[in-house]
Coordinates of N, CA and C in Angstrom, one line a residue:
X1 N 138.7 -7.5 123.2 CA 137.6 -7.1 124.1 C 138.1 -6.2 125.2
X2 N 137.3 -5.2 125.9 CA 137.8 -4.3 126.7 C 137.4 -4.7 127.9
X3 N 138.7 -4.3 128.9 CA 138.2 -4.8 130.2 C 137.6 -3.8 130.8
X4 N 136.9 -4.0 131.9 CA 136.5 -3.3 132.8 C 137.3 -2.6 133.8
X5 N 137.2 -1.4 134.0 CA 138.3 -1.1 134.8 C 138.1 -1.9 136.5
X6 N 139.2 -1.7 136.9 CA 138.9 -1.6 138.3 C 138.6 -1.2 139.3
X7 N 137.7 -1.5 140.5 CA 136.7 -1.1 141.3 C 137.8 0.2 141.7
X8 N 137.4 1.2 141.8 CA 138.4 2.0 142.9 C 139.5 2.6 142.6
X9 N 140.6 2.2 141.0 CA 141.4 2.2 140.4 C 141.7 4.1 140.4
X10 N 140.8 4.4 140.3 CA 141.1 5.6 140.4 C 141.0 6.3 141.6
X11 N 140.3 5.9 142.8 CA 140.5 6.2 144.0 C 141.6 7.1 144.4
X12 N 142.8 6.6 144.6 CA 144.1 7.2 144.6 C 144.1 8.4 144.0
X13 N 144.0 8.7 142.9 CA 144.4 10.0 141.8 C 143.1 11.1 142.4
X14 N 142.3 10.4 143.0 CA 141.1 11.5 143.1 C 141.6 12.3 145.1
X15 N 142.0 11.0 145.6 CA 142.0 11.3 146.7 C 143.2 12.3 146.7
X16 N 144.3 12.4 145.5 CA 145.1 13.1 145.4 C 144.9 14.7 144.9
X17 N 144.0 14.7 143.6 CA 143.4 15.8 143.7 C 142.8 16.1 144.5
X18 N 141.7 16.0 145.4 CA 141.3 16.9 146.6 C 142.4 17.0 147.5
X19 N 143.2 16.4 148.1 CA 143.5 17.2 149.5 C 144.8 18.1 148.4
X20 N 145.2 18.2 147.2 CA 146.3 19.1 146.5 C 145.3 20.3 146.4
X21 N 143.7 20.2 145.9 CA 143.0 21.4 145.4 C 143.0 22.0 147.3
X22 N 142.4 21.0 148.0 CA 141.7 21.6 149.3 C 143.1 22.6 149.8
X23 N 144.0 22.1 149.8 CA 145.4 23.1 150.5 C 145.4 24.4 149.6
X24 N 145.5 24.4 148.4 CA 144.9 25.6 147.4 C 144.2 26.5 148.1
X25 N 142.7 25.9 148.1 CA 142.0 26.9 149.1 C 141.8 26.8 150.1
X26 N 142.5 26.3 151.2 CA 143.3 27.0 152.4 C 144.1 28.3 152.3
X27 N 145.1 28.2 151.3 CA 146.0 28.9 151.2 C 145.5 30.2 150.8
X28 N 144.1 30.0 150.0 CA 143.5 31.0 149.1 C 142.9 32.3 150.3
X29 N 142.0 31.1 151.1 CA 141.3 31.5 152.4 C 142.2 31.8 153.5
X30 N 143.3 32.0 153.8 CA 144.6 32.5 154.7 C 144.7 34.0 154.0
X31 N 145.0 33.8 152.6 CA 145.9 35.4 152.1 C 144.4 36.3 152.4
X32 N 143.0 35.5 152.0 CA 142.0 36.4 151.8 C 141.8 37.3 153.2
X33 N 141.8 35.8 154.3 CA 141.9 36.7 155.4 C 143.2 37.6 155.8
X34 N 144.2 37.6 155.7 CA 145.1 38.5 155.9 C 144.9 40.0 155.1
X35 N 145.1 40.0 153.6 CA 144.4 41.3 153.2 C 143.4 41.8 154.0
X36 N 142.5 40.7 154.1 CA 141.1 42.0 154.6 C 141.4 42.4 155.9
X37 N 142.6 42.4 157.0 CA 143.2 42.8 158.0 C 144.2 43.9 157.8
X38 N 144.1 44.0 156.5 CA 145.3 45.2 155.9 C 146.7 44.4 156.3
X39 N 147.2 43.1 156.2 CA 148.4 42.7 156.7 C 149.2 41.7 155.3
X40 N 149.9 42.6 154.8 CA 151.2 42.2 153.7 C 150.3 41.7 152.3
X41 N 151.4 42.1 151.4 CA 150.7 41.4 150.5 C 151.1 40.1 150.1
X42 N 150.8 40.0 148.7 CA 150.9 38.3 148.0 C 152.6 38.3 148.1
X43 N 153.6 39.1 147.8 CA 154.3 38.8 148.1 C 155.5 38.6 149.4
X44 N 154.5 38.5 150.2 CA 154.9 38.6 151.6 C 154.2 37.4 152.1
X45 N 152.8 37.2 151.6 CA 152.5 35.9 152.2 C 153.0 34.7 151.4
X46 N 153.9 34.9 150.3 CA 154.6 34.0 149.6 C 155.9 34.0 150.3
X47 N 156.2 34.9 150.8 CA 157.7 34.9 151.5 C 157.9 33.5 152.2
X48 N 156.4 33.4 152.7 CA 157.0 32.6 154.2 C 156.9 30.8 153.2
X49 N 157.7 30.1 153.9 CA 158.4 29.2 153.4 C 157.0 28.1 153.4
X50 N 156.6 28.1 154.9 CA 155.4 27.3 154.7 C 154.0 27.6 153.6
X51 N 154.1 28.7 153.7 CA 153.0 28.8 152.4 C 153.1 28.5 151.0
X52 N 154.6 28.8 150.6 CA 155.0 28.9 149.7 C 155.5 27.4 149.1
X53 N 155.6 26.7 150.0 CA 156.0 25.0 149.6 C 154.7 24.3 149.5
X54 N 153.7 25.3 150.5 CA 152.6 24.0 150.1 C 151.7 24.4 148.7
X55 N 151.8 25.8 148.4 CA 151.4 26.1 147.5 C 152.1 25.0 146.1
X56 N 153.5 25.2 146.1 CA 154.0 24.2 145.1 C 153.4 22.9 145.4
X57 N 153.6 22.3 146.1 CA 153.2 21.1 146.4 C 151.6 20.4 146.3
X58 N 150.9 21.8 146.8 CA 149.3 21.5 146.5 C 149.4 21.3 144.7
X59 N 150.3 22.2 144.2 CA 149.9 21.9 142.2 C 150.4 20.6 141.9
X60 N 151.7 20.2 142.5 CA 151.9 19.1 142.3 C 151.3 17.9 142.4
X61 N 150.8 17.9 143.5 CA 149.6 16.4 143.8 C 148.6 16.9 142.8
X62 N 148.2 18.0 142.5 CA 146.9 18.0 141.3 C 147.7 17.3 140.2
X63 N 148.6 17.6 139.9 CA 149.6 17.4 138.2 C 149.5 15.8 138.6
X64 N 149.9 15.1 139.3 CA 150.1 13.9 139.6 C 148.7 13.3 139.6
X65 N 147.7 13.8 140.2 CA 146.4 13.5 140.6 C 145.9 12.6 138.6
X66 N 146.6 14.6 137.9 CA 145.9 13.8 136.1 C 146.6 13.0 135.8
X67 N 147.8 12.3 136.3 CA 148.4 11.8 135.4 C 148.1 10.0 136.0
X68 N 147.7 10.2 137.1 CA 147.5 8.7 137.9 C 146.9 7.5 137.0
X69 N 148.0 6.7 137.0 CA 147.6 5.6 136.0 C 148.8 5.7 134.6
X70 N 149.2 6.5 134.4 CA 150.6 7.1 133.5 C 151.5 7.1 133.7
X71 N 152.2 7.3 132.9 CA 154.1 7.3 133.5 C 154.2 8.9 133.7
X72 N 154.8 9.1 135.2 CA 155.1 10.0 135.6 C 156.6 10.8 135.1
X73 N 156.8 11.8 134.8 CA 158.0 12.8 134.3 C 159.0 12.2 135.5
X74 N 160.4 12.4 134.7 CA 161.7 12.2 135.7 C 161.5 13.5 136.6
X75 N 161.2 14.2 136.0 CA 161.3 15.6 136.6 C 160.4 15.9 137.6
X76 N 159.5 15.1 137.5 CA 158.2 15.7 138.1 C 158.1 14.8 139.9
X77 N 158.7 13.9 139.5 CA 159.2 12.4 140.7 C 160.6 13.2 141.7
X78 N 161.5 14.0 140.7 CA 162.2 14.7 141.8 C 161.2 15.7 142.6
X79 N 160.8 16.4 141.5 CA 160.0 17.4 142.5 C 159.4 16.8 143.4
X80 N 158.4 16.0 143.6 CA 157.7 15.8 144.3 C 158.4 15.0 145.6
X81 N 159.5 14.3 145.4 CA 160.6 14.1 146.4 C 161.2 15.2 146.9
X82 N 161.2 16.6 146.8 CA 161.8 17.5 147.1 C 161.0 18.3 148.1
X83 N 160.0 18.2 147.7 CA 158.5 19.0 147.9 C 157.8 18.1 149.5
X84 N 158.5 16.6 149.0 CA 157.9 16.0 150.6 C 159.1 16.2 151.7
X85 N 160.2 16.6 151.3 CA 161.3 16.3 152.4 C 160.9 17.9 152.4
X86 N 160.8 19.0 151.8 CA 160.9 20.1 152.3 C 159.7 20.6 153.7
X87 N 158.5 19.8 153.3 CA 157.3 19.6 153.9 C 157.2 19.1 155.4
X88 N 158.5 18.1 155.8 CA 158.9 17.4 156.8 C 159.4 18.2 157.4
X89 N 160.2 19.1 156.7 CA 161.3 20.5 157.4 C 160.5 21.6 158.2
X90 N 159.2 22.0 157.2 CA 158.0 22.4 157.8 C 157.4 22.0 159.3
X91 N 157.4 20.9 159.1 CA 156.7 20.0 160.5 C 157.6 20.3 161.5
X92 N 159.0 19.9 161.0 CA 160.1 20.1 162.0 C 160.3 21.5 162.4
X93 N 160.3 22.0 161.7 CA 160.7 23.5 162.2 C 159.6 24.1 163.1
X94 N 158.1 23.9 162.6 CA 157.3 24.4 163.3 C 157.2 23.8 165.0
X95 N 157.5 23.0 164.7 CA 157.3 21.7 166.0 C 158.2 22.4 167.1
X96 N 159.5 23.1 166.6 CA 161.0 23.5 167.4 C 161.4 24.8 167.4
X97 N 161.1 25.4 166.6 CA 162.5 26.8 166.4 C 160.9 27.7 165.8
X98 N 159.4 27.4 165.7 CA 159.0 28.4 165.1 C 157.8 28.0 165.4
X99 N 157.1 28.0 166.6 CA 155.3 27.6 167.4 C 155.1 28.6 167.0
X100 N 154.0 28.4 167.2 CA 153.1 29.1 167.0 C 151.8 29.4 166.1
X101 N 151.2 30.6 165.4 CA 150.5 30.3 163.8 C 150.9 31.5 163.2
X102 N 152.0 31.9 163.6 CA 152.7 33.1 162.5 C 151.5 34.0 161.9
X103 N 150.6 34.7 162.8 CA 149.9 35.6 161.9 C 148.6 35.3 161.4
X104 N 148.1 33.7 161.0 CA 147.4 33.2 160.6 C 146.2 32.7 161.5
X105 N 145.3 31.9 161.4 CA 144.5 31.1 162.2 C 144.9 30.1 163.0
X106 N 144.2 29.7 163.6 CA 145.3 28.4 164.2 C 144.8 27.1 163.8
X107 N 143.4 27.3 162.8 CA 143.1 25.8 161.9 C 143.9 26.3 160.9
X108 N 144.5 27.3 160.0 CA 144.9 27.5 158.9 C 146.4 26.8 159.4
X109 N 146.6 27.3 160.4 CA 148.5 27.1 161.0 C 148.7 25.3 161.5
X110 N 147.4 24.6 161.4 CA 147.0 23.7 161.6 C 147.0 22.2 160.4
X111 N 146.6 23.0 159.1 CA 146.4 22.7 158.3 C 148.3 22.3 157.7
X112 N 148.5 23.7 157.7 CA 149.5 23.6 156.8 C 151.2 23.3 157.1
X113 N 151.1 23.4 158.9 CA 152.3 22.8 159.2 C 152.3 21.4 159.9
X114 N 150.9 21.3 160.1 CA 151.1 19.3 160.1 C 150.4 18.3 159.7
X115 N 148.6 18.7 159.4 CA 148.1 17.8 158.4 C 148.3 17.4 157.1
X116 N 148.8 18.8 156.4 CA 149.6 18.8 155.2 C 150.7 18.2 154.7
X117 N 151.5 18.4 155.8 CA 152.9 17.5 155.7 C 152.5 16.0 155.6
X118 N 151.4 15.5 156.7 CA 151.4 14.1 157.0 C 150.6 13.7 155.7
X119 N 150.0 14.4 155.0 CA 149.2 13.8 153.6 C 150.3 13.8 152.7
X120 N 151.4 14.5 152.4 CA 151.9 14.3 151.3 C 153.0 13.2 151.8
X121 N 153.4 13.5 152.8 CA 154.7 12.3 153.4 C 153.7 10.6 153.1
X122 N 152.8 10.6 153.6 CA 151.9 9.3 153.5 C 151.4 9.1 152.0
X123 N 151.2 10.3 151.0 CA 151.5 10.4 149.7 C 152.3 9.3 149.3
X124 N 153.5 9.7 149.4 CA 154.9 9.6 149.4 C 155.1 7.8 149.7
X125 N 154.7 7.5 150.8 CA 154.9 6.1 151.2 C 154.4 5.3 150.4
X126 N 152.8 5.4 150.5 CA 151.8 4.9 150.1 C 151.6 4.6 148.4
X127 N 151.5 5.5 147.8 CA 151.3 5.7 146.7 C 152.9 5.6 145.5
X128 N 153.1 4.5 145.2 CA 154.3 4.3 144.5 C 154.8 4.4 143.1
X129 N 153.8 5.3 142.9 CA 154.1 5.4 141.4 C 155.1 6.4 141.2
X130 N 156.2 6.0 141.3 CA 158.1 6.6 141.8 C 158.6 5.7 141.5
X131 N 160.1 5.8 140.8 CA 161.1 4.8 141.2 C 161.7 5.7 142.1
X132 N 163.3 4.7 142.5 CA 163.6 4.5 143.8 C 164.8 5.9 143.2
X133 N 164.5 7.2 143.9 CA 165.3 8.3 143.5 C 167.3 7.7 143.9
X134 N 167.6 8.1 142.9 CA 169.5 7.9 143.2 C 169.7 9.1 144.3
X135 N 170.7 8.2 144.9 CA 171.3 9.0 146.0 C 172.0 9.9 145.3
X136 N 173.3 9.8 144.2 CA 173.2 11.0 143.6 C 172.8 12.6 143.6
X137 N 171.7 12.3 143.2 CA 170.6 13.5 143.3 C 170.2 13.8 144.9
X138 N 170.5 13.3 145.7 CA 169.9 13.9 147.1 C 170.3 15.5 147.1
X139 N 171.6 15.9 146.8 CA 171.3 17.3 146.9 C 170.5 18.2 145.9
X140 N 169.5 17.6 144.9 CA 168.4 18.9 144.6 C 167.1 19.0 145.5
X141 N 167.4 18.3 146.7 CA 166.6 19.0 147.9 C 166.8 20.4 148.5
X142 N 168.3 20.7 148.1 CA 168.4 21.9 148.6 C 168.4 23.6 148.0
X143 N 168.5 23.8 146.3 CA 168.8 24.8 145.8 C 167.3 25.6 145.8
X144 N 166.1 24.7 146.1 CA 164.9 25.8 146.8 C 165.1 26.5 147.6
X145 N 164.9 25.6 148.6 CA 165.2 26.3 150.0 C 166.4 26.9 150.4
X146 N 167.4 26.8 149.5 CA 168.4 27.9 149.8 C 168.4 29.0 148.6
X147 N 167.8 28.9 147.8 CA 167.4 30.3 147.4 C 165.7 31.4 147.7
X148 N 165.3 30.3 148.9 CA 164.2 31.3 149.5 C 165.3 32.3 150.6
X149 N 166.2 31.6 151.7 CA 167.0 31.6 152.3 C 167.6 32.8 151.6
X150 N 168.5 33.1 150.8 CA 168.8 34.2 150.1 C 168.0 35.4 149.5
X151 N 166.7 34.8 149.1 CA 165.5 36.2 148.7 C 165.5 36.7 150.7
X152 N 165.0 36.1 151.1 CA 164.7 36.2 152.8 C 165.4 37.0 153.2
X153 N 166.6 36.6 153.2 CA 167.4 37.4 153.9 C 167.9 38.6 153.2
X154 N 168.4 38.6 151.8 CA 168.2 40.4 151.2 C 167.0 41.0 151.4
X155 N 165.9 40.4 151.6 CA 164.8 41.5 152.2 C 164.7 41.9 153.2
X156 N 165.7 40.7 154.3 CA 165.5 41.4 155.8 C 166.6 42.3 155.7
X157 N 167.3 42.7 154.8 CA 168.7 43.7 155.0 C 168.2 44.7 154.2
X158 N 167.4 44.8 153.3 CA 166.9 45.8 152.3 C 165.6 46.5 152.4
X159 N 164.5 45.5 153.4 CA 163.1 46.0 153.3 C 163.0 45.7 154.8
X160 N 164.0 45.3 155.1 CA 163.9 45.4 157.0 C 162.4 44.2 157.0
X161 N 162.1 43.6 156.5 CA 160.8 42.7 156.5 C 161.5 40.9 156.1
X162 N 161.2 39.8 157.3 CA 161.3 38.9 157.2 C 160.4 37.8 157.7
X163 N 160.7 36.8 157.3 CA 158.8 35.8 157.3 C 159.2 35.3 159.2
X164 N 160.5 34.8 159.6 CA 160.3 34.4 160.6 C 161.8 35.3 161.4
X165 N 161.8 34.9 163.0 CA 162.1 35.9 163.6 C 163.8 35.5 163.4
X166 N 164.3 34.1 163.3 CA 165.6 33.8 163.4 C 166.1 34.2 162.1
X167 N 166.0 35.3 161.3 CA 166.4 35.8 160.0 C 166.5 37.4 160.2
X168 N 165.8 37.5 161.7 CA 166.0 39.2 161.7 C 167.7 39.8 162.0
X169 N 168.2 40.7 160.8 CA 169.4 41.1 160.8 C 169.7 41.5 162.3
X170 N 169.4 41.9 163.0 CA 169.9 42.6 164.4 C 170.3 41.4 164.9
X171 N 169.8 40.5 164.7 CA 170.7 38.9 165.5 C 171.9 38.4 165.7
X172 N 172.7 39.1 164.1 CA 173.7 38.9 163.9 C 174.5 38.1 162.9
X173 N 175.5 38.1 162.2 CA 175.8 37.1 161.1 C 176.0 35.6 162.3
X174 N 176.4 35.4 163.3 CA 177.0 34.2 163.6 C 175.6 33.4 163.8
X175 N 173.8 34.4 164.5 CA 173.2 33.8 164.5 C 172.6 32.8 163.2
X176 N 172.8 34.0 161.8 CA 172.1 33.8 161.1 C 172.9 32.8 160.2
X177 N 173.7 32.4 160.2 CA 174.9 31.3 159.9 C 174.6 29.9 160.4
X178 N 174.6 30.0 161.8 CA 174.6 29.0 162.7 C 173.0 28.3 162.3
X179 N 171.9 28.8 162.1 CA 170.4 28.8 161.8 C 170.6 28.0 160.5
X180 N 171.6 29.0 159.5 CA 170.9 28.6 158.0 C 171.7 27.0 158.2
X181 N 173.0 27.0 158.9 CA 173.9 25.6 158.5 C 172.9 25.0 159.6
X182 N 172.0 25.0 160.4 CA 171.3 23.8 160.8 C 170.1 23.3 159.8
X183 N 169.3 24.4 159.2 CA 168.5 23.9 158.2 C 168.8 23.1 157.3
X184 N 170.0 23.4 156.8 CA 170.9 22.6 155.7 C 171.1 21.3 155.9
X185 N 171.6 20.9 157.4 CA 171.6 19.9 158.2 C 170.0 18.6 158.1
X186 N 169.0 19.6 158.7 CA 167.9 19.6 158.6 C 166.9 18.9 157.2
X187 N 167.7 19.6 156.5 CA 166.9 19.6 154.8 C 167.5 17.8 154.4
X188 N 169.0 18.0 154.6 CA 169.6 16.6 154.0 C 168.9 15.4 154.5
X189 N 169.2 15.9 156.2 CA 168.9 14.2 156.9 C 167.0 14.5 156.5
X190 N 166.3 15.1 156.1 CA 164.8 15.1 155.5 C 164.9 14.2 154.3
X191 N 166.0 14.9 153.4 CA 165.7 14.2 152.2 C 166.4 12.8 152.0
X192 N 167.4 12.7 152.9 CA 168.0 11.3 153.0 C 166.7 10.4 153.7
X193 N 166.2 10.6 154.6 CA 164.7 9.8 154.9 C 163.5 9.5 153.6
X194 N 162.8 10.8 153.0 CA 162.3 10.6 151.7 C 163.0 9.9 150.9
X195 N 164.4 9.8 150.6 CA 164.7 8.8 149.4 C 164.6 7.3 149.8
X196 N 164.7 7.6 151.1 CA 165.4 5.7 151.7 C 163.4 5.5 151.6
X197 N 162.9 6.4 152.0 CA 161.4 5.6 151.7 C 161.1 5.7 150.6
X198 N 161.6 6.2 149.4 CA 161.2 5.8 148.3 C 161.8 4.6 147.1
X199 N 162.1 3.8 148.3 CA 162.5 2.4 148.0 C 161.8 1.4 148.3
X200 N 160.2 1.9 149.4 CA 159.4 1.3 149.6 C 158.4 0.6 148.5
X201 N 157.5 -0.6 148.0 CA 156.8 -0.7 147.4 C 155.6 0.0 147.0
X202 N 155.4 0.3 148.6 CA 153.6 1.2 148.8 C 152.9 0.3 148.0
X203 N 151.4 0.7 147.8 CA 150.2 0.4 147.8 C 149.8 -0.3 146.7
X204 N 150.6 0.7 145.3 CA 150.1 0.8 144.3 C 151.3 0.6 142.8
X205 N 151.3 0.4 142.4 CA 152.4 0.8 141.5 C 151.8 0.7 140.0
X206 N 150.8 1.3 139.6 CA 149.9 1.0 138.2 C 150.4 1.0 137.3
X207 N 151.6 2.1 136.8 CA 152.6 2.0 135.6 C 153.7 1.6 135.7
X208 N 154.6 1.2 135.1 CA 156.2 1.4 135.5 C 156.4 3.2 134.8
X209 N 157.1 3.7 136.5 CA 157.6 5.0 135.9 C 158.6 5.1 135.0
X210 N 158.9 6.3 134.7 CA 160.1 7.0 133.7 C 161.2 6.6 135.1
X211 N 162.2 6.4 134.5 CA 163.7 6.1 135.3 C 164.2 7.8 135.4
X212 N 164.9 7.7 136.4 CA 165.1 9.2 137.2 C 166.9 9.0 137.0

């Protein structure tokens, strides 16, 4: 005999596709408005780190959103462990070293450097369909964000064009040293947080995942 599902059971997976689609078209509705200002293109508005994480991140919660209720990819559980601590670095950064709305709206700039963050980190807590990532692996938090870090900066030395101001060559190598080894700093103690919370129970746990 078949059971009936449960009240709500999908709740979760839906609440995950909308706010992964809704950052989509935020992001959609940002570049739209910038073109029609005549200001950089797609690959300039991908430059900047915040756009460009939540954009991954928005696909990710959709990918997760179909799979809710299934066993999630090893692969797919790092990413999205990588994707929340990079997201926190977002928060952080904008909060300290980069106010403002860089160019954008200030609901757009609003959206994406702290509502955003706090949906996928509460993601993250909340919703347990994760095993507990190995410390091990804590450093593939970093080979994203340090190869934006390296696109970034050969553009700011080759196209004189960079997403944020502490990457402009005229600063200097000690500035731009001293910057990148704090992010680094930054990224770990992020992702050393995301792991130690992904040892939490959270809310839900509907499958047992794939082992990481």
């Amino acid at each position: 005999m078949r059971t009936s599902p449960v009240p709500g059971a999908r709740l979760p997976g839906v609440v995950r596709a909308l706010a992964g689609a809704s950052v989509l078209v935020v992001l959609g509705a940002s570049y739209a408005e910038q073109r029609a200002a005549g200001r950089g293109s797609v690959v300039d508005f991908l430059g900047y780190f915040t756009n460009l994480t939540s954009l991954l991140a928005g696909v990710l919660l959709v990918a997760l959103a179909v799979l809710w209720g299934r066993p999630v990819p090893a692969w797919l559980t790092l990413a999205r462990g990588v994707a929340t601590a990079c997201l926190v670095v977002v928060a952080v950064v904008y909060a300290t070293l980069v106010p403002g709305e860089g160019g954008t709206t200030p609901w757009v700039s609003a959206v994406l450097h702290v509502a955003f963050p706090c949906v996928v980190v509460l993601d993250w807590l909340l919703l347990a369909d994760r095993p507990a990532l190995p410390w091990r692996r804590l450093w593939v938090v970093l080979p994203y964000p340090v190869l934006w870090l390296v696109v970034a900066v050969v553009r700011g030395r080759t196209e004189g064009w960079v997403p944020y101001g502490f990457l402009l060559p005229e600063r200097g190598v000690p500035s731009l040293v001293l910057h990148v080894a704090g992010l680094v700093v930054v990224l770990l103690a992020a992702g050393a947080l995301v792991w130690s919370a992904g040892r939490t129970r959270g809310l839900r746990r509907p499958v047992a995942p794939a082992p990481v």
